[in-house]
mmCIF file of C-alpha atoms in Angstrom:
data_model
loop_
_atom_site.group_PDB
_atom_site.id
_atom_site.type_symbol
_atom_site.label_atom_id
_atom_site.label_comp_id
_atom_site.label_asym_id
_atom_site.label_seq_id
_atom_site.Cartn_x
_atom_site.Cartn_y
_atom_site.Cartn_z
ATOM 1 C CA UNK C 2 45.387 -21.826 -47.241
ATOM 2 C CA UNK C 3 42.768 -23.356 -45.008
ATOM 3 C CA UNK C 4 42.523 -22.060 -41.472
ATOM 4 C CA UNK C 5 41.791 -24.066 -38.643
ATOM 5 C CA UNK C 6 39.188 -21.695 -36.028
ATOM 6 C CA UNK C 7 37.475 -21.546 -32.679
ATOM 7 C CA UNK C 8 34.688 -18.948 -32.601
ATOM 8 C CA UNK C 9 32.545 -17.853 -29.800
ATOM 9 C CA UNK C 10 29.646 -16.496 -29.212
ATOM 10 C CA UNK C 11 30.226 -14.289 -26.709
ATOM 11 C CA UNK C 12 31.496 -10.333 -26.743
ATOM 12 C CA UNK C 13 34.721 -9.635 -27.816
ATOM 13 C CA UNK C 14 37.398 -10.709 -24.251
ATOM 14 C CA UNK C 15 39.576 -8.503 -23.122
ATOM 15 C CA UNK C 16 42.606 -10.518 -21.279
ATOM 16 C CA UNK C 17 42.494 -10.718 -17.464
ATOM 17 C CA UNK C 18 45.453 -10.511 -15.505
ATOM 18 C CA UNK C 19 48.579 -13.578 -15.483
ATOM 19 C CA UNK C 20 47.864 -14.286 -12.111
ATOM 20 C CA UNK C 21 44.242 -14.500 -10.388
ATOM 21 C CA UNK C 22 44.412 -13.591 -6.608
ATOM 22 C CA UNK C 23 43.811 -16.767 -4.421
ATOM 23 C CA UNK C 24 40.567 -16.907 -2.638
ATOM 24 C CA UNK C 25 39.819 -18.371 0.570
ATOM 25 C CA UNK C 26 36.683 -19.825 -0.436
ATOM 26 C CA UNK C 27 37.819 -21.462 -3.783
ATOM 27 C CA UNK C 28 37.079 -25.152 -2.810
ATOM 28 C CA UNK C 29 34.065 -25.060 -1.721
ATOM 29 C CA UNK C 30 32.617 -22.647 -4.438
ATOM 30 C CA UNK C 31 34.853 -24.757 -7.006
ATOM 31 C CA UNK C 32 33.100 -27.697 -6.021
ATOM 32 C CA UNK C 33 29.032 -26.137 -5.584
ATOM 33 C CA UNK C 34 29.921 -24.361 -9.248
ATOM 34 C CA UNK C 35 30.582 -27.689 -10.492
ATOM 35 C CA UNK C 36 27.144 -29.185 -9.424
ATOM 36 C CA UNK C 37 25.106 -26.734 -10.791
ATOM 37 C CA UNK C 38 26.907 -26.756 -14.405
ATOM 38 C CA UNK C 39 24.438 -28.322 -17.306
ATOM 39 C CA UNK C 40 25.650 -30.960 -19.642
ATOM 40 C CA UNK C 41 27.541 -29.939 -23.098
ATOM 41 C CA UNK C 42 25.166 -30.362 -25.913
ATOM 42 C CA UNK C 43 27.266 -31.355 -29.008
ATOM 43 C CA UNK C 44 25.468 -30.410 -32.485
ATOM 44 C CA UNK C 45 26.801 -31.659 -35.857
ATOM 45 C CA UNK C 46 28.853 -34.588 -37.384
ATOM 46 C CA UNK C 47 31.586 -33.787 -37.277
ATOM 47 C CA UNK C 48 30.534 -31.398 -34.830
ATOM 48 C CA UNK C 49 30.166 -27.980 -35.942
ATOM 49 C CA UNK C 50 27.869 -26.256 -32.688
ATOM 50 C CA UNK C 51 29.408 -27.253 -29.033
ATOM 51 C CA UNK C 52 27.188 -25.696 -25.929
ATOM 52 C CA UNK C 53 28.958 -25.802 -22.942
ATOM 53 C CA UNK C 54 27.593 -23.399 -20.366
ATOM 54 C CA UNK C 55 29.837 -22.211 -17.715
ATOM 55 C CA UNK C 56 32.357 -23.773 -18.324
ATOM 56 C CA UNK C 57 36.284 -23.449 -18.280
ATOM 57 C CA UNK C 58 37.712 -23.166 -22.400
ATOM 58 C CA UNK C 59 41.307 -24.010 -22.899
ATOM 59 C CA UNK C 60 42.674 -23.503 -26.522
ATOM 60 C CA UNK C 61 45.878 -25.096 -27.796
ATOM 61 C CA UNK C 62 47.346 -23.996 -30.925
ATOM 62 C CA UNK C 63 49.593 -25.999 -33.733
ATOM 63 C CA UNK C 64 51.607 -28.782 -32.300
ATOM 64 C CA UNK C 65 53.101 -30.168 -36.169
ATOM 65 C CA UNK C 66 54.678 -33.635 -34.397
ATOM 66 C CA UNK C 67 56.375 -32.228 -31.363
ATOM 67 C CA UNK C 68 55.131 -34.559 -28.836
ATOM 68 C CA UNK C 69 57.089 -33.371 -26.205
ATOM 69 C CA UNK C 70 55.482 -29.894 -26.261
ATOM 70 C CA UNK C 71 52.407 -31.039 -26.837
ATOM 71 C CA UNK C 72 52.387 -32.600 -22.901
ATOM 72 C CA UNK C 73 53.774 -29.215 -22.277
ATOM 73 C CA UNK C 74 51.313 -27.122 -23.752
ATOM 74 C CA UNK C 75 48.833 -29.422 -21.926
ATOM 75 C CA UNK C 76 49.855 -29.781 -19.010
ATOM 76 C CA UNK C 77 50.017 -25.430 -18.387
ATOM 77 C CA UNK C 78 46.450 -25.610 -19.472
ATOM 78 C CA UNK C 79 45.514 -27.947 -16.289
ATOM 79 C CA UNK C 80 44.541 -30.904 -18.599
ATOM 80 C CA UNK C 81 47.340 -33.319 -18.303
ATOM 81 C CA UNK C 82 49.283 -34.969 -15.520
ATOM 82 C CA UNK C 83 52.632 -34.132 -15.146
ATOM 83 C CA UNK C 84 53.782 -38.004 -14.112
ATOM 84 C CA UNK C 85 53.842 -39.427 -17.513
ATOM 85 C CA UNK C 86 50.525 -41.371 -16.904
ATOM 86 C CA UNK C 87 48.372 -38.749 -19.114
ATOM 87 C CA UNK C 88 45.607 -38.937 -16.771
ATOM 88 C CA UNK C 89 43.180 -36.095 -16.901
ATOM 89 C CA UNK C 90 43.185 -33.725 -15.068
ATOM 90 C CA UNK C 91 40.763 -30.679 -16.335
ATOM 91 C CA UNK C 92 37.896 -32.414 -14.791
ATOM 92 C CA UNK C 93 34.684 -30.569 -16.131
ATOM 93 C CA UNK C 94 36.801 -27.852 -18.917
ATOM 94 C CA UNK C 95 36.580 -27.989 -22.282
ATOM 95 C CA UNK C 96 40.124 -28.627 -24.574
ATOM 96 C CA UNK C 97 39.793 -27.892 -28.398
ATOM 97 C CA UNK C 98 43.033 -28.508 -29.832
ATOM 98 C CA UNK C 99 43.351 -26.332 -33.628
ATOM 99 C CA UNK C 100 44.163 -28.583 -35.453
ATOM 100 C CA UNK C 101 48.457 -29.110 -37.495
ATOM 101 C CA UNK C 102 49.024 -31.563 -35.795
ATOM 102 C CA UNK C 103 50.099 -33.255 -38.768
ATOM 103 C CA UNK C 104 53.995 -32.091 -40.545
ATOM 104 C CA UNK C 105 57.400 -31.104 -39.171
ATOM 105 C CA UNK C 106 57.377 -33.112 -36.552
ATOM 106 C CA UNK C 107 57.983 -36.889 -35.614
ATOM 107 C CA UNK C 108 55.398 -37.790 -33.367
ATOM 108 C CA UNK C 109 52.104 -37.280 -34.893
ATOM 109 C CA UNK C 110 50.326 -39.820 -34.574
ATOM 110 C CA UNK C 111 51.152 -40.182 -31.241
ATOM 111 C CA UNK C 112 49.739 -36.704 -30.518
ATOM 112 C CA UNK C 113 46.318 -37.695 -32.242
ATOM 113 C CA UNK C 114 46.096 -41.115 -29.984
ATOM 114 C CA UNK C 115 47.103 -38.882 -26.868
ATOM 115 C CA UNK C 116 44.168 -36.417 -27.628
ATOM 116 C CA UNK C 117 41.867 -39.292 -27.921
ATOM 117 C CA UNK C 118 42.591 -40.773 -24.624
ATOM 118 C CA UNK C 119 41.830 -37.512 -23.193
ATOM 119 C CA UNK C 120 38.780 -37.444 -24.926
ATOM 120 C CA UNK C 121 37.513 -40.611 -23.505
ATOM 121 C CA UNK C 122 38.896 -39.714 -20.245
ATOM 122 C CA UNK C 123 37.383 -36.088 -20.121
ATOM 123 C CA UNK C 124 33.972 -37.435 -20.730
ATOM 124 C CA UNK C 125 33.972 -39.501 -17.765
ATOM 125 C CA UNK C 126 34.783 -36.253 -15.819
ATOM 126 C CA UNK C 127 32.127 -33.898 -17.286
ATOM 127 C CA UNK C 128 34.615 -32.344 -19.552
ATOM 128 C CA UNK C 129 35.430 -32.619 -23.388
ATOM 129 C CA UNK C 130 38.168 -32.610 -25.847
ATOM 130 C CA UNK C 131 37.763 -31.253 -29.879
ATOM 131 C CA UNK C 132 39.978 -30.818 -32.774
ATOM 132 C CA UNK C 133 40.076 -29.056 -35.509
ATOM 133 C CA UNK C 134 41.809 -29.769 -38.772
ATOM 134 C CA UNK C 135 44.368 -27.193 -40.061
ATOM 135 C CA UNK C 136 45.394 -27.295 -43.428
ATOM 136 C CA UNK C 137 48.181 -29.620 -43.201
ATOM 137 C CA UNK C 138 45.553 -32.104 -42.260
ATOM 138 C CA UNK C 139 43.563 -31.546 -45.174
ATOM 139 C CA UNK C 140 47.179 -31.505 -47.512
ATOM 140 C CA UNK C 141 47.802 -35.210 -46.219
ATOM 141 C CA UNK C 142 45.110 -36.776 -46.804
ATOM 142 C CA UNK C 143 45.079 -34.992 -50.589
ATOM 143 C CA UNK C 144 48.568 -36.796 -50.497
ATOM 144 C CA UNK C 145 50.635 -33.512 -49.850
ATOM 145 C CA UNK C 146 53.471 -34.815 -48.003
ATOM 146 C CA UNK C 147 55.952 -31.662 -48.759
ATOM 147 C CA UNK C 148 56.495 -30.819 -44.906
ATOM 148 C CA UNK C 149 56.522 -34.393 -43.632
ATOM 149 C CA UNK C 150 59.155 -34.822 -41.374
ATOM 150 C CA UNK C 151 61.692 -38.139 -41.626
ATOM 151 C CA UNK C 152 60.411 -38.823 -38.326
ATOM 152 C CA UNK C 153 56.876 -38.243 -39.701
ATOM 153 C CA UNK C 154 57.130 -41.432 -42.288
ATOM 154 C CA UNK C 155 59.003 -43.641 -39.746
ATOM 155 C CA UNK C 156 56.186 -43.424 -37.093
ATOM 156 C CA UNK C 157 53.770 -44.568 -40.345
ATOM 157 C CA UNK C 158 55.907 -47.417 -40.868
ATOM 158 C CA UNK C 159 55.752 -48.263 -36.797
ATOM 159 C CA UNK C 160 52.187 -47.787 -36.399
ATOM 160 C CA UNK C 161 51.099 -49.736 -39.608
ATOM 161 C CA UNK C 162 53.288 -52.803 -37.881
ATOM 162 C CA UNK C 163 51.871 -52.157 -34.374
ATOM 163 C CA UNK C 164 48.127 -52.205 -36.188
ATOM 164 C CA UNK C 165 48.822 -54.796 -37.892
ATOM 165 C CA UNK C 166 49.824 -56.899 -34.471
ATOM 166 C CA UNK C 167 46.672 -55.973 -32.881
ATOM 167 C CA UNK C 168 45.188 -57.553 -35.314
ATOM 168 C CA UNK C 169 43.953 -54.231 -37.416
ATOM 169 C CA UNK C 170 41.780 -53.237 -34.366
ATOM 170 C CA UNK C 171 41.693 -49.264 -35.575
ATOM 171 C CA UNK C 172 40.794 -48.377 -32.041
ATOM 172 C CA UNK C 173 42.658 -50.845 -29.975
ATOM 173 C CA UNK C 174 45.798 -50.282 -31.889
ATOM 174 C CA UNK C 175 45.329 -45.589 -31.950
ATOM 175 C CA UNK C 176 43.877 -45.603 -28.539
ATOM 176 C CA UNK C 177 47.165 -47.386 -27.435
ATOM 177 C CA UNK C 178 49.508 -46.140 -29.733
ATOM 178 C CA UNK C 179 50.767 -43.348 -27.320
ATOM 179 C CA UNK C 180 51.596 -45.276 -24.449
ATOM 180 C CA UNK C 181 54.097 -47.340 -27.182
ATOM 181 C CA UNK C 182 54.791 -45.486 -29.526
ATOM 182 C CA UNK C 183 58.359 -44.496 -27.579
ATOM 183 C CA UNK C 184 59.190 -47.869 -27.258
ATOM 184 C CA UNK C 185 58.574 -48.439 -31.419
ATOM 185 C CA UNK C 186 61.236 -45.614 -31.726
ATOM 186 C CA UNK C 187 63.526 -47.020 -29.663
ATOM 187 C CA UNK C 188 63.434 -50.519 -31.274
ATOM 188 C CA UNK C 189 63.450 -48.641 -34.933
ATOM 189 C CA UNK C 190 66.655 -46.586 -34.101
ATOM 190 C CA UNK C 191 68.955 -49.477 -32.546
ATOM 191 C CA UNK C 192 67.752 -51.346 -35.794
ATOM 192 C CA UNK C 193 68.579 -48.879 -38.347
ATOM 193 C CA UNK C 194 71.098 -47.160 -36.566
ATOM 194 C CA UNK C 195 73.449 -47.531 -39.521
ATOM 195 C CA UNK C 196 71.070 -45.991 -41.788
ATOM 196 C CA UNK C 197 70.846 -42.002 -42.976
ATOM 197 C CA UNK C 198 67.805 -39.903 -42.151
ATOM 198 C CA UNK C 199 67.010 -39.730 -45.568
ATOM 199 C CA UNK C 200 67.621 -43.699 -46.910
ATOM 200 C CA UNK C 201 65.740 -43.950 -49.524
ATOM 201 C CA UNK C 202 64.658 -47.969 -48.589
ATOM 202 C CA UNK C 203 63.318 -46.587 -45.121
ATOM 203 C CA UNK C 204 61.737 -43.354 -46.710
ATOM 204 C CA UNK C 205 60.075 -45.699 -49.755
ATOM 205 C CA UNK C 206 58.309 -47.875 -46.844
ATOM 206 C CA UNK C 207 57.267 -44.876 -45.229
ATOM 207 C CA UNK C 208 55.639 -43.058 -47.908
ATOM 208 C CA UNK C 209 53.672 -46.280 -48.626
ATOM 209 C CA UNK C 210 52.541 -46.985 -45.032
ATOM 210 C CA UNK C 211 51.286 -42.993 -44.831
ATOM 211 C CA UNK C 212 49.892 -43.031 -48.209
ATOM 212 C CA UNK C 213 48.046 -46.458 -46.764
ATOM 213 C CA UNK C 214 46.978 -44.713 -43.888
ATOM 214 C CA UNK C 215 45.681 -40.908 -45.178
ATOM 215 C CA UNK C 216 44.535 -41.990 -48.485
ATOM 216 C CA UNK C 217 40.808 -41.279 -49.199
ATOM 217 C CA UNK C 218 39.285 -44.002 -46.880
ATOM 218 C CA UNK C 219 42.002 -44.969 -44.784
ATOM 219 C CA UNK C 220 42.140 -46.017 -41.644
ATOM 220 C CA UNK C 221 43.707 -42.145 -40.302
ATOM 221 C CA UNK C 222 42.093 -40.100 -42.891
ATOM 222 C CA UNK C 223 38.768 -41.787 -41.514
ATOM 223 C CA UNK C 224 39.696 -40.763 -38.130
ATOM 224 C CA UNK C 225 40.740 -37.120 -39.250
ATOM 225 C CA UNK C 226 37.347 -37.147 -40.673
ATOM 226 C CA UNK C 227 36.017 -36.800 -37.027
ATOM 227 C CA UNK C 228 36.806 -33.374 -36.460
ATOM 228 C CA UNK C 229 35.829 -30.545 -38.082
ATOM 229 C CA UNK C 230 37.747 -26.827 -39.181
ATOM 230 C CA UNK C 231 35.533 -24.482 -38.129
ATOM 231 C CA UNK C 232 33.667 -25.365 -34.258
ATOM 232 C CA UNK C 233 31.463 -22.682 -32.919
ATOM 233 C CA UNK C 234 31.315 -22.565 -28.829
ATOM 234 C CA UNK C 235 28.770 -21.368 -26.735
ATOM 235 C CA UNK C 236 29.861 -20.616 -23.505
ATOM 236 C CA UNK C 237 27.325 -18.318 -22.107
ATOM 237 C CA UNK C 238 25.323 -19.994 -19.224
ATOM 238 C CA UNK C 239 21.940 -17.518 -20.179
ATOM 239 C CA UNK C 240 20.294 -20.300 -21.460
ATOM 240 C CA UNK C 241 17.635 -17.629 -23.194
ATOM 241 C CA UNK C 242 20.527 -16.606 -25.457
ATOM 242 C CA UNK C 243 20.052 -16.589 -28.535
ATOM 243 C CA UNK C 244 22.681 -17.429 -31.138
ATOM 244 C CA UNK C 245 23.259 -14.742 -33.887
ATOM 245 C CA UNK C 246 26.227 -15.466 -34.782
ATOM 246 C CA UNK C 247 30.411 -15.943 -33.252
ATOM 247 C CA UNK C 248 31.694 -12.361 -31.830
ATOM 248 C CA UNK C 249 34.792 -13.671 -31.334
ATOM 249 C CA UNK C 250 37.246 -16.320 -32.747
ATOM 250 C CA UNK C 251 40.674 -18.320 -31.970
ATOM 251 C CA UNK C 252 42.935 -19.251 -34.852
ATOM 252 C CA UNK C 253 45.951 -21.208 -35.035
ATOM 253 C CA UNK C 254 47.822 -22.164 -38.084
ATOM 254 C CA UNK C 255 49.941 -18.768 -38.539
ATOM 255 C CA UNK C 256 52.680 -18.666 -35.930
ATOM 256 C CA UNK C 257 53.419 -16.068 -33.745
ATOM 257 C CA UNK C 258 56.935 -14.368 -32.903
ATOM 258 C CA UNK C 259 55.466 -12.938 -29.983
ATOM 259 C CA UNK C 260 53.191 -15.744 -28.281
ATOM 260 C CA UNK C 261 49.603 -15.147 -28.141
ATOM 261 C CA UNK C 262 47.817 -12.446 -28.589
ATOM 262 C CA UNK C 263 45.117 -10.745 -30.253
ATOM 263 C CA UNK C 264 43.844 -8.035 -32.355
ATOM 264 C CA UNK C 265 40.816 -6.209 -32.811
ATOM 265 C CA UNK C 266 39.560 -5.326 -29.582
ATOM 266 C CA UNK C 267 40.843 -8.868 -28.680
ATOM 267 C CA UNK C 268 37.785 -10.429 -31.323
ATOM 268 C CA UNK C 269 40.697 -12.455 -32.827
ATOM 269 C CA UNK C 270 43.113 -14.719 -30.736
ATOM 270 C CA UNK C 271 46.123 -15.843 -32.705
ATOM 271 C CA UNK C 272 47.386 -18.915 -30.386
ATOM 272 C CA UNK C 273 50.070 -20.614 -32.383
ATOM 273 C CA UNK C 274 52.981 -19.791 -31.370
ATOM 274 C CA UNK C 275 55.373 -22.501 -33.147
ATOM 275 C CA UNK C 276 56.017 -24.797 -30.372
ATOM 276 C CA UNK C 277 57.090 -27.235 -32.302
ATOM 277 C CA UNK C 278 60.886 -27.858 -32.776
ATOM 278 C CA UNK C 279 60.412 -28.475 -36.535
ATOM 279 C CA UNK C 280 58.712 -24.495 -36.300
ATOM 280 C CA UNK C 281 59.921 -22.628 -33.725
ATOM 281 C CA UNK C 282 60.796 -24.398 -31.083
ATOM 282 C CA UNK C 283 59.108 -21.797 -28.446
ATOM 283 C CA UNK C 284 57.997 -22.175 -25.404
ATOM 284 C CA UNK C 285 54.678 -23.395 -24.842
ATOM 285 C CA UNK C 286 51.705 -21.519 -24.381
ATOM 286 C CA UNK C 287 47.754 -21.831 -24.031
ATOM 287 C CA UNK C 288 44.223 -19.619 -24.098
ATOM 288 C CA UNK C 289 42.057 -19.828 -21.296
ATOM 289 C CA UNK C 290 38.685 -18.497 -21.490
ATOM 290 C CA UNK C 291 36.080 -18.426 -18.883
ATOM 291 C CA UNK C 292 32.458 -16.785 -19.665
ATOM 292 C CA UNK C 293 33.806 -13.302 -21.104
ATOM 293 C CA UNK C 294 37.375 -13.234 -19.910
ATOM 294 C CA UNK C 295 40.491 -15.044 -21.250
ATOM 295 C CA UNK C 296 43.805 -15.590 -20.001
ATOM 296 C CA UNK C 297 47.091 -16.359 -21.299
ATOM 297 C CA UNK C 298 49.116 -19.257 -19.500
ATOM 298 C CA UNK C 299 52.790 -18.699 -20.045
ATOM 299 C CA UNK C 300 54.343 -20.905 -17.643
ATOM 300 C CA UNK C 301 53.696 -23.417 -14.659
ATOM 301 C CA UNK C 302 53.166 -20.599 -11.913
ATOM 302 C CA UNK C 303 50.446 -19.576 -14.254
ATOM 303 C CA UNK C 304 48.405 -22.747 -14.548
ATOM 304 C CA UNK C 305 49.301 -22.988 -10.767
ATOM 305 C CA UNK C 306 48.063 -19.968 -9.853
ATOM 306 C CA UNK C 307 44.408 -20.805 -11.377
ATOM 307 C CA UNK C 308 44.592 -24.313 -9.556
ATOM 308 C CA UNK C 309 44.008 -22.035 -6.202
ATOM 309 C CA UNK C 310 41.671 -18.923 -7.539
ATOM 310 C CA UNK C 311 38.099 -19.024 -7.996
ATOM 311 C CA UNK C 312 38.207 -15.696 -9.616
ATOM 312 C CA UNK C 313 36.405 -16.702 -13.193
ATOM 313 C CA UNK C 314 33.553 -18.353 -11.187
#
């Protein structure tokens, strides 16, 4: 099966500490370290080379539909307000998201329109968002739709209506489509309230309006088309460097009992750790890397705790 990958080329990371110790100087170096960063040079299309000297990597593994966990996951990587207004809030870091977002879940497109406003949001800030596509990207738009969650085909059947309102404006209708997409639900369930998960009316229209959407040329599998499955980082500020190839890489896709971790003198980083209800249901967790260390965010004292260090700078 494909496999969805972050690689770097930097030496291999050993992790840093949970907590980094506060220091009394963190604003003002925070804010000096942020003048001084140079722009992130974007290579490829979909982009396949990503410079981005100096500055802070977050890595989010499989989210498969869980939309709830997916403002989790984001918001203990420092990305993602915690008032429901997804504003964001990494200012000048880097998110790459790996891709299965697609499957097991009922919310995916919402997840995909969520990432986007970040995107647009992030570049206003100096920062960026990527994706990758996992496999169960690539299995939808072949028209694999073994893992699709119930959910999954009702939110095609939503969205094709809502894009159809706004009068088949791709970006209008996905760049809003979060904000929404709730209220769609809603509407559907108090509608078809007397109907079973599984009615095969409801689950006919859905398979249409997904097959509409992810067949070869649609409207989503164009915008899937937009990311790539394998994005190389530089992260190194040495701007003599020169590239010979990733030392080290962060994979999602496989999930893991343990939460992340990695293997091989840390040159592998296995980061999805089934979030998802339709996978796990675990608790969230994210990969922070700065320069040539890397962190593992387990919970909001965590992603607190960087909020006042300037340790990584």
């Amino acid at each position: 099966m494909a496999m969805a990958s972050l690689s770097f080329n930097s030496l291999p990371m050993q992790p840093s500490s949970q907590h980094s110790r506060n220091n009394p100087s963190s604003s003002s170096t925070s804010l000096n370290y942020a003048a001084t960063l140079k722009p992130i040079v974007i290579s490829g299309d979909p982009p396949t080379f990503v410079s981005a000297p100096g500055r802070r990597i977050v890595a989010v593994g499989d989210l498969h539909g869980d939309l709830a966990k997916a403002r989790c996951a984001l918001e203990l990587a420092g990305v993602l307000s915690s008032d429901g207004r997804d504003i964001w809030t990494g200012q000048e870091t880097v998110l790459v998201q790996l891709g299965d977002i697609l499957d097991r879940g009922e919310d995916e497109i919402a997840i995909l329109s969520l990432l986007r406003s970040l995107q647009i949001q992030a570049k206003e800030h100096g920062g960026a968002v990527f994706q990758v596509n996992g496999n169960h990207e690539t299995m939808n738009v072949e028209g694999d739709f073994r893992y699709v969650d119930s959910g999954g085909f009702d939110e095609c059947s939503d969205f094709l209506e809502y894009l159809n309102d706004c009068g088949h404006d791709w970006e209008d209708a996905f760049a809003s489509w979060c904000e929404v997409s709730e209220t769609w639900k809603q509407e559907r369930t108090m509608a078809h309230n007397s109907w079973g998960p599984w009615n095969l009316v409801k689950r006919q229209k859905g398979v249409i309006a997904r097959s509409v959407l992810l067949r070869p040329g649609g409207p989503l599998a164009c915008e899937l088309a937009r990311h790539p499955v394998v994005l190389k980082i530089q992260s190194i500020l040495d701007s003599t460097l020169q590239v010979v190839g990733a030392k080290a890489m962060v994979v999602g896709h496989t999930p893991q009992t343990t939460g992340v971790n990695c293997k091989y003198n840390c040159s592998i980083w296995r980061v999805d750790v089934g979030m998802s209800s339709g996978v796990l249901d675990s608790t969230p967790e994210v990969l922070e890397i700065r320069g040539n260390k890397t962190r593992v965010i387990r919970s909001e004292s965590d992603a607190f705790s960087e909020l006042q260090a300037a340790d990584y700078i």
